[in-house]
Tab-separated table of C-alpha atoms in Angstrom:
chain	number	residue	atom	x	y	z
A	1	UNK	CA	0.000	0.000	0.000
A	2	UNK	CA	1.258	3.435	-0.885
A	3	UNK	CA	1.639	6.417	2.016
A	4	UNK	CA	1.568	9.579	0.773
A	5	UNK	CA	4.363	11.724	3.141
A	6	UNK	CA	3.071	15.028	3.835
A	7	UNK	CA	5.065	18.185	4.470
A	8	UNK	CA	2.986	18.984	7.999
A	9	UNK	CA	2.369	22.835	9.509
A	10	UNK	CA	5.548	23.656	11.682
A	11	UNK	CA	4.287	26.663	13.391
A	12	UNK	CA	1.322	28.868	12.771
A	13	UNK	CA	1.494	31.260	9.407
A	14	UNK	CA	3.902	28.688	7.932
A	15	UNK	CA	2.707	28.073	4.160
A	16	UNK	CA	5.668	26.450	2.573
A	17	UNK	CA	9.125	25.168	3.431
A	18	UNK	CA	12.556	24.293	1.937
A	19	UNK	CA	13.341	20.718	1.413
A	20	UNK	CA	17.162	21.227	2.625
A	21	UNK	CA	18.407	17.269	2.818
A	22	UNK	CA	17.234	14.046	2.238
A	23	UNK	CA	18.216	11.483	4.848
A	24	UNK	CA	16.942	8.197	3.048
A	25	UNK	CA	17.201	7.782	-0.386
A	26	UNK	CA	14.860	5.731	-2.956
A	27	UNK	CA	14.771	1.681	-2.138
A	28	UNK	CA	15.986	2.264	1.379
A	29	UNK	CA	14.227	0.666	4.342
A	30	UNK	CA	12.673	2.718	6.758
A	31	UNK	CA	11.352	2.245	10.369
A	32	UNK	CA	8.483	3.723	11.905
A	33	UNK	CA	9.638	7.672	13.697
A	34	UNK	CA	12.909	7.078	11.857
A	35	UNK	CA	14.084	10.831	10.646
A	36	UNK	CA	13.701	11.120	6.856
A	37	UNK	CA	14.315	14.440	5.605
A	38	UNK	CA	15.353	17.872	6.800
A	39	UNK	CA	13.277	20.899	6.110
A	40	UNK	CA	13.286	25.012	6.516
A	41	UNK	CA	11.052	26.826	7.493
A	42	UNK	CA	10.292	30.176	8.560
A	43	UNK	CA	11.944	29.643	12.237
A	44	UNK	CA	14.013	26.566	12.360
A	45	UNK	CA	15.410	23.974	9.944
A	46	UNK	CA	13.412	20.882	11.671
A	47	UNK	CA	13.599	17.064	10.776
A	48	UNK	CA	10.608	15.052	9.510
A	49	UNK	CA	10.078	11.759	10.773
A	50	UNK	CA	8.119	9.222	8.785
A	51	UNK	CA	4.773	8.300	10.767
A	52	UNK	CA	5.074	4.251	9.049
A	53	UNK	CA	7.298	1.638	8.499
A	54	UNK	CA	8.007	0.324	4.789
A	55	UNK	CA	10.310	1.543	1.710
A	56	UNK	CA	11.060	4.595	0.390
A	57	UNK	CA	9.269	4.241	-2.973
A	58	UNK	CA	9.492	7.342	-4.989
A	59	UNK	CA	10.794	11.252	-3.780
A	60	UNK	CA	8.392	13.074	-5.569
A	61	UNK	CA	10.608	16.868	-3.999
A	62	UNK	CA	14.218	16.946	-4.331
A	63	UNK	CA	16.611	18.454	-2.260
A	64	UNK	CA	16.618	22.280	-2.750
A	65	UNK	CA	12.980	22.909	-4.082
A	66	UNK	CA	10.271	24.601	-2.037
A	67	UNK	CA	7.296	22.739	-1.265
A	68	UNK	CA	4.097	24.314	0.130
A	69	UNK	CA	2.244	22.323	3.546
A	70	UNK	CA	0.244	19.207	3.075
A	71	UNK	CA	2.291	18.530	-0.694
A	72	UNK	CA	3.599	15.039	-1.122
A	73	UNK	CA	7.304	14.822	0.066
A	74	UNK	CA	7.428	11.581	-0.720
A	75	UNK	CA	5.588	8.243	-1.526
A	76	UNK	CA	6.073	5.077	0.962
A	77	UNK	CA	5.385	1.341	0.318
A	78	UNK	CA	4.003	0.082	3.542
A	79	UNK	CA	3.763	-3.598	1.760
A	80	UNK	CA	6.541	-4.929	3.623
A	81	UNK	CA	6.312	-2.164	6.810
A	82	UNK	CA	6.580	-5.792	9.421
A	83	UNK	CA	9.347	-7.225	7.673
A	84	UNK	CA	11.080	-3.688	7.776
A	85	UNK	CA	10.317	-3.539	11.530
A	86	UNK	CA	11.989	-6.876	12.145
A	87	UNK	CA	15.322	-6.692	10.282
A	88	UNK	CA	16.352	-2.611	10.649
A	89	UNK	CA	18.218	-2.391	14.017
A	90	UNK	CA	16.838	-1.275	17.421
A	91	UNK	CA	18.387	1.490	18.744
A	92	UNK	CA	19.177	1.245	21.959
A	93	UNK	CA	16.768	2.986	24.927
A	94	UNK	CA	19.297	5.489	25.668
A	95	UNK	CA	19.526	7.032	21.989
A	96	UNK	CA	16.117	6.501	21.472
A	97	UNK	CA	15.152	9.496	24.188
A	98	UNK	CA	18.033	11.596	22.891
A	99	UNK	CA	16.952	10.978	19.118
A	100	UNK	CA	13.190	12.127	19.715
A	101	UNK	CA	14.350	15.705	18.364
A	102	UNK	CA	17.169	15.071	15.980
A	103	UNK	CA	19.392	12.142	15.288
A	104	UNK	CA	22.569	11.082	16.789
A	105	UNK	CA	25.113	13.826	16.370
A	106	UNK	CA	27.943	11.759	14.763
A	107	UNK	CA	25.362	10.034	12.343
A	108	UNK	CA	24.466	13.385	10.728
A	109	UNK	CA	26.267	16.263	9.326
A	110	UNK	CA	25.820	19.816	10.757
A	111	UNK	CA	22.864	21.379	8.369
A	112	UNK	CA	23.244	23.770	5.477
A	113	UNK	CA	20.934	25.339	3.715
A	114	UNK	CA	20.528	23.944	-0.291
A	115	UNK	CA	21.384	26.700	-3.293
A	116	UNK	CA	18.314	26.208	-5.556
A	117	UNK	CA	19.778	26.492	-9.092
A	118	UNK	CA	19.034	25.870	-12.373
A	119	UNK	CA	21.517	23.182	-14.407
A	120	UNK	CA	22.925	25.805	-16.692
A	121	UNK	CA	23.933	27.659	-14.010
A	122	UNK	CA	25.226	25.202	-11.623
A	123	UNK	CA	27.270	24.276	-14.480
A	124	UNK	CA	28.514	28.053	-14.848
A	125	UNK	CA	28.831	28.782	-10.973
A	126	UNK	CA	31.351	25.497	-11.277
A	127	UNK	CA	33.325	26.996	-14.036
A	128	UNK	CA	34.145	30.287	-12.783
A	129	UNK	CA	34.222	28.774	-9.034
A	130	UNK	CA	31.858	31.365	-7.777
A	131	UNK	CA	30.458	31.244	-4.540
A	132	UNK	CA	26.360	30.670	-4.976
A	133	UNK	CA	25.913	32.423	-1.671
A	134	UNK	CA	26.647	35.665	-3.061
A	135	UNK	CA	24.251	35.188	-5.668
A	136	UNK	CA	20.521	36.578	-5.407
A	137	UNK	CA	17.922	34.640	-7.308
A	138	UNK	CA	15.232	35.839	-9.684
A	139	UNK	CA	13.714	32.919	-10.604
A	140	UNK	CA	10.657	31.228	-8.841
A	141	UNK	CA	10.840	30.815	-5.142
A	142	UNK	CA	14.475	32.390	-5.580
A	143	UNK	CA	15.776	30.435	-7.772
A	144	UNK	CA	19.026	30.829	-9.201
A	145	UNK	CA	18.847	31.178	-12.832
A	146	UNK	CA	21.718	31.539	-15.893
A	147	UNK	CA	20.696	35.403	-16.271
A	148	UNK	CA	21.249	35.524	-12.341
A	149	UNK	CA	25.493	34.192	-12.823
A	150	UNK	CA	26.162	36.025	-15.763
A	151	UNK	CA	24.726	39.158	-14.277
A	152	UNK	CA	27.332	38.646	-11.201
A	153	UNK	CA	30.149	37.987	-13.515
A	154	UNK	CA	29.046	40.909	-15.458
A	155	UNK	CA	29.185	42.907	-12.109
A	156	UNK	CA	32.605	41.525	-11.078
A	157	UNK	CA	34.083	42.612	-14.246
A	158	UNK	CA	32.902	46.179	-14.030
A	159	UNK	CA	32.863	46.708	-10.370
A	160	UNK	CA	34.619	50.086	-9.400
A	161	UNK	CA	36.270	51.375	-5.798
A	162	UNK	CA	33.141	52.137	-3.989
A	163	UNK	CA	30.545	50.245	-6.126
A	164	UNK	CA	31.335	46.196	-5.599
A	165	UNK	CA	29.524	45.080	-2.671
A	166	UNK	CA	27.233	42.558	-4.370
A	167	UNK	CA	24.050	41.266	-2.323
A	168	UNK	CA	23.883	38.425	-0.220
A	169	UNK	CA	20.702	36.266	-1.466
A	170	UNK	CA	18.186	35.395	1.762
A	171	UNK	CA	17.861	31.978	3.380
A	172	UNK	CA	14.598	30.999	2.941
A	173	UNK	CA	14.081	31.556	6.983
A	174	UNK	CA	14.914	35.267	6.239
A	175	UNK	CA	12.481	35.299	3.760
A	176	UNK	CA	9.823	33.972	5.460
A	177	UNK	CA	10.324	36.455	8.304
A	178	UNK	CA	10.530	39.186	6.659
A	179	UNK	CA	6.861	37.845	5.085
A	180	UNK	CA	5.618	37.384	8.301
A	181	UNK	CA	6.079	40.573	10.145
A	182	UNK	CA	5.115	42.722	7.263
A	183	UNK	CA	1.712	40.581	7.358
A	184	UNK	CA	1.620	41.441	11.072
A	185	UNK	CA	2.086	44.807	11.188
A	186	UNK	CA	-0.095	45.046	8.134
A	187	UNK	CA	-3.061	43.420	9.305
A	188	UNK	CA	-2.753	43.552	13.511
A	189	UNK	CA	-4.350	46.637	14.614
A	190	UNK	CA	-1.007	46.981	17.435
A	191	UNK	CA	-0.924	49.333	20.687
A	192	UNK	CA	1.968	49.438	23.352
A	193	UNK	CA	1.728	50.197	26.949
A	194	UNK	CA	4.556	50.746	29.030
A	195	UNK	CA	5.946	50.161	32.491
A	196	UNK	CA	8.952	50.542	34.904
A	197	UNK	CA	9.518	47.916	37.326
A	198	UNK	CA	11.568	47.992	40.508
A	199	UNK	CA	13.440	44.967	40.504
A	200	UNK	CA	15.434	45.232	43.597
A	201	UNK	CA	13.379	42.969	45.510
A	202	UNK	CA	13.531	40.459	42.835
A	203	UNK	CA	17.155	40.618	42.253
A	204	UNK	CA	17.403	39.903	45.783
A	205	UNK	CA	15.213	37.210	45.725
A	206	UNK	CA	17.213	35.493	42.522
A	207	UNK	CA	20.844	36.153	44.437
A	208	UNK	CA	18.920	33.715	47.271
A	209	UNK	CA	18.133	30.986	45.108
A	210	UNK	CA	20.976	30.579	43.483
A	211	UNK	CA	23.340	30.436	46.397
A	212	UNK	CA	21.028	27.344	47.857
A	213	UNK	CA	21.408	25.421	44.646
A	214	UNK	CA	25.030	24.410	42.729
A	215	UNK	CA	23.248	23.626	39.569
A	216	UNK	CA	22.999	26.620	36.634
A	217	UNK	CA	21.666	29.573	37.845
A	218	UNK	CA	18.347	31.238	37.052
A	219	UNK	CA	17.758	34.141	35.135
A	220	UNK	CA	16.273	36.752	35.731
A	221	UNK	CA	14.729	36.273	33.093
A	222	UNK	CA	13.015	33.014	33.855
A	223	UNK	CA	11.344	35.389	36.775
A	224	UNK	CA	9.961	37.361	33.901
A	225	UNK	CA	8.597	34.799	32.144
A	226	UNK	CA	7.156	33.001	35.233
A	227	UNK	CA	5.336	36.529	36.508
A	228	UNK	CA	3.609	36.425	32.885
A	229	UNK	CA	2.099	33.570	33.056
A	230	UNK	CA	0.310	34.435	37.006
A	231	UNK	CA	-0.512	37.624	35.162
A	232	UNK	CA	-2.860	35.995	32.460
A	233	UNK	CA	-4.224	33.948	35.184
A	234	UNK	CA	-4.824	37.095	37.346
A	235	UNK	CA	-6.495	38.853	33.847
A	236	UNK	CA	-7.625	36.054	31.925
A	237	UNK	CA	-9.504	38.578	29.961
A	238	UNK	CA	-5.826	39.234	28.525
A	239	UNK	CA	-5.369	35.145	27.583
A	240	UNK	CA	-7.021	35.543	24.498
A	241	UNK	CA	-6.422	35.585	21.054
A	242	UNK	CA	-8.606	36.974	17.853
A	243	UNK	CA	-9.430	34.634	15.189
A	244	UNK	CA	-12.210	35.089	12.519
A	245	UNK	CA	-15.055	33.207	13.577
A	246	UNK	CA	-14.629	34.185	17.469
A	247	UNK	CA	-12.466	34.741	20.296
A	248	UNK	CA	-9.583	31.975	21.635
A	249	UNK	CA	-9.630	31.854	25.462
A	250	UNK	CA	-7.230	29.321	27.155
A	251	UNK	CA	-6.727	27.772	30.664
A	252	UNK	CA	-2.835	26.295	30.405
A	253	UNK	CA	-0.707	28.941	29.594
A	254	UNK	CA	2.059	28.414	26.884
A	255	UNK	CA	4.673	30.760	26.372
A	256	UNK	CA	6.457	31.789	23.430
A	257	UNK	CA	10.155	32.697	24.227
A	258	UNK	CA	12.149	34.326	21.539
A	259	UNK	CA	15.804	33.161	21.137
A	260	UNK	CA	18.202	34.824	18.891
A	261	UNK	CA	20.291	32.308	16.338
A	262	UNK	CA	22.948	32.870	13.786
A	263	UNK	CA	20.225	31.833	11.111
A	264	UNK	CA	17.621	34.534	12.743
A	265	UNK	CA	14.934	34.749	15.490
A	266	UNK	CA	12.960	32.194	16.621
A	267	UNK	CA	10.177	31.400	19.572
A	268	UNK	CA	10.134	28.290	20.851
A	269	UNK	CA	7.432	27.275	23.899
A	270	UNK	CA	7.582	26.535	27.437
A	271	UNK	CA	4.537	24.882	28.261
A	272	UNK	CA	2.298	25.129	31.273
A	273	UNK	CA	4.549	27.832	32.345
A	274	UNK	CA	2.430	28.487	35.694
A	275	UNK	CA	2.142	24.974	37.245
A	276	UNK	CA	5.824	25.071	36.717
A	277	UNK	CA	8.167	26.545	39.477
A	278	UNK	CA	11.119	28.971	38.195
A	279	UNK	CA	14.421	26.013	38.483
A	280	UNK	CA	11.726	24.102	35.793
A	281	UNK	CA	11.122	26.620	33.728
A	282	UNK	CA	14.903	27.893	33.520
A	283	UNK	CA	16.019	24.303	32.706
A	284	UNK	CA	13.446	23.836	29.908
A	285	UNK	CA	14.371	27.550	28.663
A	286	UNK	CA	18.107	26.608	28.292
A	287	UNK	CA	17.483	22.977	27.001
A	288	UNK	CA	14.987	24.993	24.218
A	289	UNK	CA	18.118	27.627	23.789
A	290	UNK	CA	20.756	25.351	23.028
A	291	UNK	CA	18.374	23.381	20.651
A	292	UNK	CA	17.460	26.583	18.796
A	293	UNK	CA	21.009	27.443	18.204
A	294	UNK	CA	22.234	23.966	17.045
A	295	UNK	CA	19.078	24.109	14.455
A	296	UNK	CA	17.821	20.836	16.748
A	297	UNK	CA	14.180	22.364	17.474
A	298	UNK	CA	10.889	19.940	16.212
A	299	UNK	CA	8.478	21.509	15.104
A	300	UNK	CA	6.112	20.891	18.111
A	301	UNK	CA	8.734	22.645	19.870
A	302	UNK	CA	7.614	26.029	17.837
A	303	UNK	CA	4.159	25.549	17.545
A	304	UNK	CA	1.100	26.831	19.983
A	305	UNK	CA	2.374	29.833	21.898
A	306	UNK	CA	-0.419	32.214	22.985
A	307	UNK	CA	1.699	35.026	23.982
A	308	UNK	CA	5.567	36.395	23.482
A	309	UNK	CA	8.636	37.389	25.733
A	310	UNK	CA	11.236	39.174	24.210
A	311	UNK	CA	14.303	40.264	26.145
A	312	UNK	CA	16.930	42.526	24.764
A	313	UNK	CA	18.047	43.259	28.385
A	314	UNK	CA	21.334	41.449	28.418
A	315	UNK	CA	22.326	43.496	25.461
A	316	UNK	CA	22.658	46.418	27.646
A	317	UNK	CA	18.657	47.840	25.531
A	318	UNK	CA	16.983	50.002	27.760
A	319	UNK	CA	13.870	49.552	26.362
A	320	UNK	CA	12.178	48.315	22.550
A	321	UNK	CA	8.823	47.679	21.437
A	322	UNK	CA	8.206	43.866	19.821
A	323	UNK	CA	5.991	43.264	16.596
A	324	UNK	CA	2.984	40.476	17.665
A	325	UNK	CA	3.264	36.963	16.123
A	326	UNK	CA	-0.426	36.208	15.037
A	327	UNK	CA	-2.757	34.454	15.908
A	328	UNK	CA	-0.958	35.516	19.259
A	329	UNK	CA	-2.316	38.863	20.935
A	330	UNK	CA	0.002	39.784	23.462
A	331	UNK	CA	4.190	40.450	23.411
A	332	UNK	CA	5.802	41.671	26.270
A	333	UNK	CA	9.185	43.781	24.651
A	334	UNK	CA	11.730	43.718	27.807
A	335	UNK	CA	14.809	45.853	28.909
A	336	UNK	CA	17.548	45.747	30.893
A	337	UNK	CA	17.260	46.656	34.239
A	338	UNK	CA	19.382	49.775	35.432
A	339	UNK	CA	19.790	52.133	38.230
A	340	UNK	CA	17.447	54.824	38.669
A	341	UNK	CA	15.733	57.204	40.573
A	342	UNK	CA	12.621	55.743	42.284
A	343	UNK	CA	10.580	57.056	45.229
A	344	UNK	CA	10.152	54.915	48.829
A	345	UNK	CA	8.220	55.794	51.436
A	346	UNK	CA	8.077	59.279	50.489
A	347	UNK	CA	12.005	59.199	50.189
A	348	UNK	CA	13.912	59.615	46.454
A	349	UNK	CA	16.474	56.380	46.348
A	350	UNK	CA	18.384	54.488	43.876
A	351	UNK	CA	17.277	51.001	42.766
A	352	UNK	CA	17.653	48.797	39.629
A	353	UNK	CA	14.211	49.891	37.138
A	354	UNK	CA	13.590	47.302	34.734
A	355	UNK	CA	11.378	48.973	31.402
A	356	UNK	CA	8.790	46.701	29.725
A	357	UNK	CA	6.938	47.642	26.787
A	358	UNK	CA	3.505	45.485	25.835
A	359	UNK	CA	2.709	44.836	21.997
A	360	UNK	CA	-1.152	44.473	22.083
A	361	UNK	CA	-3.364	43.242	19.248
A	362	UNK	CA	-6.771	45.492	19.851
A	363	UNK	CA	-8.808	43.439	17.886
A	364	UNK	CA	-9.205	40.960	20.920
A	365	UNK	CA	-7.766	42.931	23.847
A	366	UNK	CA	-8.997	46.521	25.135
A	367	UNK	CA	-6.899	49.493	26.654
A	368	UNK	CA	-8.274	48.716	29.935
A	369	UNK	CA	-7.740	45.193	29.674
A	370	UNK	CA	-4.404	45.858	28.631
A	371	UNK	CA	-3.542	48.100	31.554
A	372	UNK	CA	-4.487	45.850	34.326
A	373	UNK	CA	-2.603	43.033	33.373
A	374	UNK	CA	0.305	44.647	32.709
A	375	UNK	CA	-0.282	46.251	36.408
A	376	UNK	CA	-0.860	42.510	37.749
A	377	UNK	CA	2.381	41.964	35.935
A	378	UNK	CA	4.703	44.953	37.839
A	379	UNK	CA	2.717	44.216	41.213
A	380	UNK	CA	4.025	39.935	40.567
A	381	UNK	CA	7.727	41.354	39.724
A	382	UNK	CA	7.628	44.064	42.671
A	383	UNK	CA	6.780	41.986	45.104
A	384	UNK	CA	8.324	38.720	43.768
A	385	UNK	CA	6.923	36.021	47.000
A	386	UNK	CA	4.121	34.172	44.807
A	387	UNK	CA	7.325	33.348	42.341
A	388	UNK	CA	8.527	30.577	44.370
């Protein structure tokens, strides 16, 4: 019987994908959740694993061509899926747990993105041993074309002092960002509130926990997104989102947390961030972190967030605003905390002020709304007790 392999959703707003690397090839045997191909999308380069047991019959999307969600990847004979069961080795229980997100690190080369050319000008680029980085595409999906190469030689030739810098063609991640928040800022009617947080107390509070524990420390920001989460249980009129036919409310909250990479920004989620105490959530922020910048993340790992955290703070920014990632309709735009002038008890002091700026989509969420949750939020970070 023939399986049709489907290139799934990885994320919300994702609409098409990269096929970067094939990992079986035609004939070969494949188990059931054994990794087949590598694909990029708009915030990770993720691997697909096949959901059935059998042989790889036909690869209907080579490496290096686009290939929009729910096309066929690839077609699978599950005829012989037992016998392919029985005879492909078992990896051991050990590798198994470590494989669920990527496979074993000396199995698989790091990942690189696939130059889509034409065959004319592969053969050209090879010639003239040009770099196909440096080379923008103007064919479909970004295709490299011959007119593209000759038009860089042509370039290359003429360049003068001053007028050589030739562009750097986007990764298809860049591309798809770029798509993304234009759409949002577009279509999501945005508004931004703003407050200053004490963070003395907190600070305080973090110094505490780490010297009772000789495991990594927590971040402060771990605090940050840990007082979130209370604060949409506090407002849950703010743990929404807007969708066509009616609003999205939610119970569990799932947090988006945006990590920076070399390849770009993306947001993977903690989940159930407020049955989870602040050592939990730091260790699954980390894991996520080191994933993200390895290119390890699955796609589940990217998918569902109701709600952003974006911290620029440890790059000394006082304070930013954040574009919204829909369907989501809040993101919190954070800044490092600083010394400043704050009033106690009627007395002026010093103390370190942390500046947080709220992205809000008005569409689901009101001023008002708005404004007491971000209050819940300061009062949970001001008085930091109910965050351990």
């Amino acid at each position: 019987m023939d399986f049709e392999l489907l290139l799934p959703q990885m994320g919300m707003g994702m609409q098409d994908g990269l096929l970067s690397r094939w990992l079986k090839q035609e004939g070969d045997s494949i188990r059931q959740g054994e990794m087949l191909c590598e694909i990029e999308s708009a915030k990770s380069t993720v691997e697909i694993e096949s959901p059935v047991a059998g042989i790889l019959r036909q690869i209907i999307v080579p490496e290096g061509e686009m290939a929009d969600v729910q096309a066929v990847l690839a077609i699978i004979d599950t005829d012989d899926a037992l016998a392919v069961q029985s005879t492909v080795p078992i990896v051991d229980d050990v590798v198994k747990e470590k494989n669920t997100i990527a496979p074993i690190a000396d199995q698989k080369p790091s990942i690189a993105v696939t130059v889509q050319m034409e065959p004319r000008a592969r053969r050209l680029v090879d010639a003239e041993k040009i770099d196909p980085s440096g080379i923008v595409g103007t064919g479909p999906n970004g295709r490299i074309t011959l007119e593209d190469v000759e038009a860089l030689l042509k370039a290359s030739s003429s360049s003068v002092v001053g007028i050589d810098t030739v562009p750097v063609s986007h990764s298809a991640m860049r591309r798809a960002i770029a798509a993304r928040v234009v759409e949002a800022k577009q279509t999501v009617p945005h508004f931004y509130l703003k407050v200053s947080c004490d963070v003395d107390a907190l600070l305080q509070l973090r110094k505490k926990l780490n010297a009772q524990q000789s495991d990594a420390a927590v971040s402060l920001n771990d605090f940050i997104v840990k007082a979130f989460a209370l604060a949409l249980q506090d407002v849950p009129d703010a743990h929404v989102s807007w969708a066509d036919q009616g609003m999205c409310r939610y119970d569990q909250v799932d947090l988006s947390v945006a990590i920076a990479t070399d390849n770009g920004l993306v947001t993977p989620v903690v989940r159930n961030v407020a049955a989870k105490n602040v050592m939990e959530i730091s260790t699954e922020i980390r894991t996520l972190s080191q994933q993200a910048r390895s290119g390890k993340l699955n796609a589940k790992d990217l998918d569902g967030g109701q709600a952003t955290i974006s911290n620029l703070g440890m790059y000394g920014i006082e304070e930013f605003t954040a574009i919204i990632n829909p369907p989501q309709a809040l993101v919190l735009a954070v800044g490092a905390a600083a010394p400043q002038a704050v009033v106690r008890d009627d007395a002026l002091t010093i103390a370190p002020v942390m500046t947080c700026n709220l992205s809000v989509d008005h569409r689901a969420i009101d001023g008002a709304v708005a404004a007491r949750f971000l209050a819940a939020f300061k009062s949970i970070i001001e008085q930091p007790s109910r965050l351990i």
